[in-house]
């Protein structure tokens, strides 16, 4: 379980082919120093298990499902990634409950910059819109954000200068792909409503 508060920006040190998946090696000295094998770390919001730690790097294995359903399949050496270690019991929850299980990908379709502030619009699969509402929570590349506008195939968020500076969202361009995870509570509400239509 995560909170959507990014701890650090890591750099992809290597993407090593391990058919049918890959080994993803990430460099971030501070997190590496406090990480051990089998720890869970959200990489761009996707929960991955650490399989090796070596100096200032740590490695994960990502299979075909993960690579095809998230933006991790687009990573290459030098790519920046958002990192968050899993929560400990008793930690403050600064964002919202994030599982690290990506629902789908979205695409940045509009970026409006107002000085150091920005407003982003993302295109989404229509089915995700049922789990989204204005003032609700969404994790975008693992960043906990508040939805401003929610429409059947797109939504918007307002980004403060700090978020733009310390996450991968800052340099994002129109057309870039992001990992999306809707609020877990919204999933359960939708399921309860759906269950009312099931035959007895």
mmCIF file of C-alpha atoms in Angstrom:
data_model
loop_
_atom_site.group_PDB
_atom_site.id
_atom_site.type_symbol
_atom_site.label_atom_id
_atom_site.label_comp_id
_atom_site.label_asym_id
_atom_site.label_seq_id
_atom_site.Cartn_x
_atom_site.Cartn_y
_atom_site.Cartn_z
ATOM 1 C CA UNK A 1 0.000 0.000 0.000
ATOM 2 C CA UNK A 2 1.196 3.478 -0.920
ATOM 3 C CA UNK A 3 0.021 7.066 -0.463
ATOM 4 C CA UNK A 4 0.832 8.673 -3.819
ATOM 5 C CA UNK A 5 3.431 10.979 -2.273
ATOM 6 C CA UNK A 6 6.553 10.598 -4.416
ATOM 7 C CA UNK A 7 9.722 10.234 -2.345
ATOM 8 C CA UNK A 8 12.284 10.677 -5.073
ATOM 9 C CA UNK A 9 12.955 10.799 -8.782
ATOM 10 C CA UNK A 10 15.025 7.829 -9.884
ATOM 11 C CA UNK A 11 16.923 7.299 -13.127
ATOM 12 C CA UNK A 12 16.708 4.115 -15.161
ATOM 13 C CA UNK A 13 20.256 2.760 -15.217
ATOM 14 C CA UNK A 14 19.513 -0.220 -17.465
ATOM 15 C CA UNK A 15 16.705 -2.142 -19.124
ATOM 16 C CA UNK A 16 17.931 -5.713 -19.577
ATOM 17 C CA UNK A 17 16.020 -8.184 -21.735
ATOM 18 C CA UNK A 18 14.921 -11.280 -19.822
ATOM 19 C CA UNK A 19 12.325 -12.842 -22.153
ATOM 20 C CA UNK A 20 9.432 -12.685 -21.919
ATOM 21 C CA UNK A 21 10.053 -9.733 -19.600
ATOM 22 C CA UNK A 22 12.808 -7.334 -18.617
ATOM 23 C CA UNK A 23 15.009 -6.494 -15.661
ATOM 24 C CA UNK A 24 14.621 -2.837 -14.784
ATOM 25 C CA UNK A 25 17.578 -1.295 -12.918
ATOM 26 C CA UNK A 26 16.940 2.054 -11.208
ATOM 27 C CA UNK A 27 19.482 4.414 -9.652
ATOM 28 C CA UNK A 28 18.575 6.487 -6.600
ATOM 29 C CA UNK A 29 21.244 6.503 -3.864
ATOM 30 C CA UNK A 30 19.124 7.466 -0.845
ATOM 31 C CA UNK A 31 16.428 4.881 -1.449
ATOM 32 C CA UNK A 32 18.959 2.215 -2.440
ATOM 33 C CA UNK A 33 20.764 2.663 0.882
ATOM 34 C CA UNK A 34 17.564 1.849 2.782
ATOM 35 C CA UNK A 35 16.210 -0.891 0.497
ATOM 36 C CA UNK A 36 16.532 -4.659 0.692
ATOM 37 C CA UNK A 37 15.532 -7.553 -1.545
ATOM 38 C CA UNK A 38 11.759 -8.291 -1.457
ATOM 39 C CA UNK A 39 10.807 -4.690 -0.588
ATOM 40 C CA UNK A 40 7.914 -3.174 -2.545
ATOM 41 C CA UNK A 41 8.475 0.089 -4.392
ATOM 42 C CA UNK A 42 6.024 1.932 -6.626
ATOM 43 C CA UNK A 43 7.727 2.863 -9.899
ATOM 44 C CA UNK A 44 5.570 5.397 -11.748
ATOM 45 C CA UNK A 45 2.779 4.122 -9.509
ATOM 46 C CA UNK A 46 3.279 0.456 -10.395
ATOM 47 C CA UNK A 47 4.069 -1.768 -7.400
ATOM 48 C CA UNK A 48 7.215 -3.813 -8.095
ATOM 49 C CA UNK A 49 9.290 -6.156 -5.919
ATOM 50 C CA UNK A 50 12.997 -5.460 -5.452
ATOM 51 C CA UNK A 51 15.041 -8.470 -6.620
ATOM 52 C CA UNK A 52 18.556 -7.042 -6.177
ATOM 53 C CA UNK A 53 20.350 -4.112 -4.574
ATOM 54 C CA UNK A 54 23.807 -3.088 -5.762
ATOM 55 C CA UNK A 55 25.390 0.114 -4.483
ATOM 56 C CA UNK A 56 23.176 3.015 -5.497
ATOM 57 C CA UNK A 57 20.911 0.897 -7.731
ATOM 58 C CA UNK A 58 18.096 -1.593 -7.211
ATOM 59 C CA UNK A 59 16.448 -3.902 -9.713
ATOM 60 C CA UNK A 60 13.000 -5.267 -10.534
ATOM 61 C CA UNK A 61 11.609 -7.805 -12.984
ATOM 62 C CA UNK A 62 8.637 -6.749 -15.086
ATOM 63 C CA UNK A 63 6.665 -9.297 -17.079
ATOM 64 C CA UNK A 64 4.724 -8.964 -20.338
ATOM 65 C CA UNK A 65 1.465 -8.012 -18.576
ATOM 66 C CA UNK A 66 3.103 -5.132 -16.712
ATOM 67 C CA UNK A 67 5.023 -3.950 -19.766
ATOM 68 C CA UNK A 68 1.958 -3.954 -22.021
ATOM 69 C CA UNK A 69 -0.518 -2.385 -19.578
ATOM 70 C CA UNK A 70 1.650 0.399 -18.114
ATOM 71 C CA UNK A 71 4.177 2.930 -19.342
ATOM 72 C CA UNK A 72 7.048 0.863 -17.911
ATOM 73 C CA UNK A 73 7.384 -0.810 -21.309
ATOM 74 C CA UNK A 74 8.419 2.571 -22.749
ATOM 75 C CA UNK A 75 11.277 3.137 -20.299
ATOM 76 C CA UNK A 76 14.849 3.248 -21.528
ATOM 77 C CA UNK A 77 18.241 4.033 -20.040
ATOM 78 C CA UNK A 78 18.159 7.584 -18.705
ATOM 79 C CA UNK A 79 14.368 7.750 -18.220
ATOM 80 C CA UNK A 80 13.225 9.383 -14.982
ATOM 81 C CA UNK A 81 10.739 7.555 -12.759
ATOM 82 C CA UNK A 82 8.681 8.443 -9.688
ATOM 83 C CA UNK A 83 9.570 6.310 -6.659
ATOM 84 C CA UNK A 84 7.654 5.621 -3.462
ATOM 85 C CA UNK A 85 8.371 2.906 -0.934
ATOM 86 C CA UNK A 86 5.440 1.062 0.619
ATOM 87 C CA UNK A 87 3.842 2.517 3.732
ATOM 88 C CA UNK A 88 4.706 1.357 7.226
ATOM 89 C CA UNK A 89 1.996 0.896 9.849
ATOM 90 C CA UNK A 90 1.653 4.226 11.627
ATOM 91 C CA UNK A 91 2.941 6.359 8.733
ATOM 92 C CA UNK A 92 1.102 9.584 7.982
ATOM 93 C CA UNK A 93 -1.103 9.262 4.910
ATOM 94 C CA UNK A 94 -0.414 12.456 3.003
ATOM 95 C CA UNK A 95 -2.174 11.552 -0.256
ATOM 96 C CA UNK A 96 -4.768 8.763 -0.515
ATOM 97 C CA UNK A 97 -4.764 4.961 -0.433
ATOM 98 C CA UNK A 98 -2.896 3.744 -3.525
ATOM 99 C CA UNK A 99 -2.439 0.015 -4.167
ATOM 100 C CA UNK A 100 0.141 0.193 -6.932
ATOM 101 C CA UNK A 101 -2.101 -1.831 -9.243
ATOM 102 C CA UNK A 102 -2.473 0.157 -12.459
ATOM 103 C CA UNK A 103 -5.980 0.272 -13.946
ATOM 104 C CA UNK A 104 -4.992 1.546 -17.387
ATOM 105 C CA UNK A 105 -2.953 4.177 -19.165
ATOM 106 C CA UNK A 106 -3.987 7.668 -20.152
ATOM 107 C CA UNK A 107 -2.471 10.299 -22.450
ATOM 108 C CA UNK A 108 -1.774 13.962 -21.853
ATOM 109 C CA UNK A 109 -3.907 15.792 -24.410
ATOM 110 C CA UNK A 110 -3.657 19.386 -23.191
ATOM 111 C CA UNK A 111 -1.249 21.311 -20.998
ATOM 112 C CA UNK A 112 -1.930 24.855 -19.828
ATOM 113 C CA UNK A 113 0.909 26.598 -18.016
ATOM 114 C CA UNK A 114 0.278 29.649 -15.835
ATOM 115 C CA UNK A 115 3.719 30.795 -14.737
ATOM 116 C CA UNK A 116 5.013 27.970 -12.526
ATOM 117 C CA UNK A 117 1.560 26.378 -12.198
ATOM 118 C CA UNK A 118 -0.118 24.034 -14.685
ATOM 119 C CA UNK A 119 -3.418 22.439 -15.586
ATOM 120 C CA UNK A 120 -3.303 19.076 -17.380
ATOM 121 C CA UNK A 121 -6.045 17.253 -19.289
ATOM 122 C CA UNK A 122 -5.686 13.492 -19.740
ATOM 123 C CA UNK A 123 -7.569 11.258 -22.188
ATOM 124 C CA UNK A 124 -8.806 8.059 -20.517
ATOM 125 C CA UNK A 125 -10.729 4.889 -21.356
ATOM 126 C CA UNK A 126 -14.430 5.628 -20.806
ATOM 127 C CA UNK A 127 -14.816 2.747 -18.323
ATOM 128 C CA UNK A 128 -12.452 4.505 -15.873
ATOM 129 C CA UNK A 129 -14.617 7.632 -15.818
ATOM 130 C CA UNK A 130 -17.246 5.723 -13.811
ATOM 131 C CA UNK A 131 -14.749 5.621 -10.935
ATOM 132 C CA UNK A 132 -13.842 9.312 -11.097
ATOM 133 C CA UNK A 133 -15.524 12.486 -9.851
ATOM 134 C CA UNK A 134 -14.574 16.137 -9.377
ATOM 135 C CA UNK A 135 -12.681 16.578 -6.078
ATOM 136 C CA UNK A 136 -12.013 12.832 -6.015
ATOM 137 C CA UNK A 137 -8.551 11.262 -5.947
ATOM 138 C CA UNK A 138 -6.503 9.795 -8.795
ATOM 139 C CA UNK A 139 -2.940 8.490 -8.959
ATOM 140 C CA UNK A 140 -1.140 9.642 -12.126
ATOM 141 C CA UNK A 141 2.237 7.928 -12.540
ATOM 142 C CA UNK A 142 1.993 7.248 -8.821
ATOM 143 C CA UNK A 143 1.323 10.885 -7.874
ATOM 144 C CA UNK A 144 -1.746 11.451 -5.704
ATOM 145 C CA UNK A 145 -3.786 14.232 -7.328
ATOM 146 C CA UNK A 146 -7.213 15.789 -6.926
ATOM 147 C CA UNK A 147 -9.476 15.668 -9.966
ATOM 148 C CA UNK A 148 -10.709 19.101 -11.074
ATOM 149 C CA UNK A 149 -13.027 18.179 -13.965
ATOM 150 C CA UNK A 150 -14.204 14.682 -14.861
ATOM 151 C CA UNK A 151 -15.824 13.903 -18.215
ATOM 152 C CA UNK A 152 -16.635 10.561 -19.914
ATOM 153 C CA UNK A 153 -13.290 10.343 -21.750
ATOM 154 C CA UNK A 154 -11.043 12.894 -20.074
ATOM 155 C CA UNK A 155 -10.243 14.577 -16.770
ATOM 156 C CA UNK A 156 -8.173 17.506 -15.562
ATOM 157 C CA UNK A 157 -5.863 18.172 -12.619
ATOM 158 C CA UNK A 158 -4.224 21.339 -11.307
ATOM 159 C CA UNK A 159 -0.518 21.024 -10.516
ATOM 160 C CA UNK A 160 1.389 23.183 -8.047
ATOM 161 C CA UNK A 161 5.006 24.209 -8.716
ATOM 162 C CA UNK A 162 6.353 21.727 -6.112
ATOM 163 C CA UNK A 163 4.708 18.721 -7.789
ATOM 164 C CA UNK A 164 5.953 19.819 -11.198
ATOM 165 C CA UNK A 165 9.488 20.190 -9.824
ATOM 166 C CA UNK A 166 9.843 16.893 -7.926
ATOM 167 C CA UNK A 167 7.977 14.395 -10.137
ATOM 168 C CA UNK A 168 8.007 13.225 -13.752
ATOM 169 C CA UNK A 169 4.930 15.377 -14.422
ATOM 170 C CA UNK A 170 6.965 18.592 -14.771
ATOM 171 C CA UNK A 171 8.613 17.874 -18.145
ATOM 172 C CA UNK A 172 5.589 16.012 -19.553
ATOM 173 C CA UNK A 173 4.509 16.834 -23.107
ATOM 174 C CA UNK A 174 1.225 16.379 -24.987
ATOM 175 C CA UNK A 175 1.028 12.769 -26.163
ATOM 176 C CA UNK A 176 2.962 11.332 -23.200
ATOM 177 C CA UNK A 177 1.554 8.177 -21.616
ATOM 178 C CA UNK A 178 0.795 7.932 -17.886
ATOM 179 C CA UNK A 179 -0.176 5.132 -15.520
ATOM 180 C CA UNK A 180 -3.583 5.620 -13.885
ATOM 181 C CA UNK A 181 -5.015 4.143 -10.710
ATOM 182 C CA UNK A 182 -8.485 5.243 -9.634
ATOM 183 C CA UNK A 183 -9.537 5.520 -6.000
ATOM 184 C CA UNK A 184 -9.974 2.081 -4.433
ATOM 185 C CA UNK A 185 -13.160 3.227 -2.654
ATOM 186 C CA UNK A 186 -14.707 4.194 -5.995
ATOM 187 C CA UNK A 187 -14.016 0.667 -7.294
ATOM 188 C CA UNK A 188 -15.988 -0.877 -4.446
ATOM 189 C CA UNK A 189 -18.891 1.545 -4.885
ATOM 190 C CA UNK A 190 -19.075 0.729 -8.603
ATOM 191 C CA UNK A 191 -18.961 -3.007 -7.831
ATOM 192 C CA UNK A 192 -21.799 -2.717 -5.310
ATOM 193 C CA UNK A 193 -23.970 -0.894 -7.834
ATOM 194 C CA UNK A 194 -23.116 -3.437 -10.520
ATOM 195 C CA UNK A 195 -23.956 -6.328 -8.196
ATOM 196 C CA UNK A 196 -27.536 -5.060 -7.821
ATOM 197 C CA UNK A 197 -28.147 -6.033 -11.461
ATOM 198 C CA UNK A 198 -26.898 -9.608 -11.059
ATOM 199 C CA UNK A 199 -29.502 -12.355 -11.370
ATOM 200 C CA UNK A 200 -30.435 -13.893 -8.011
#
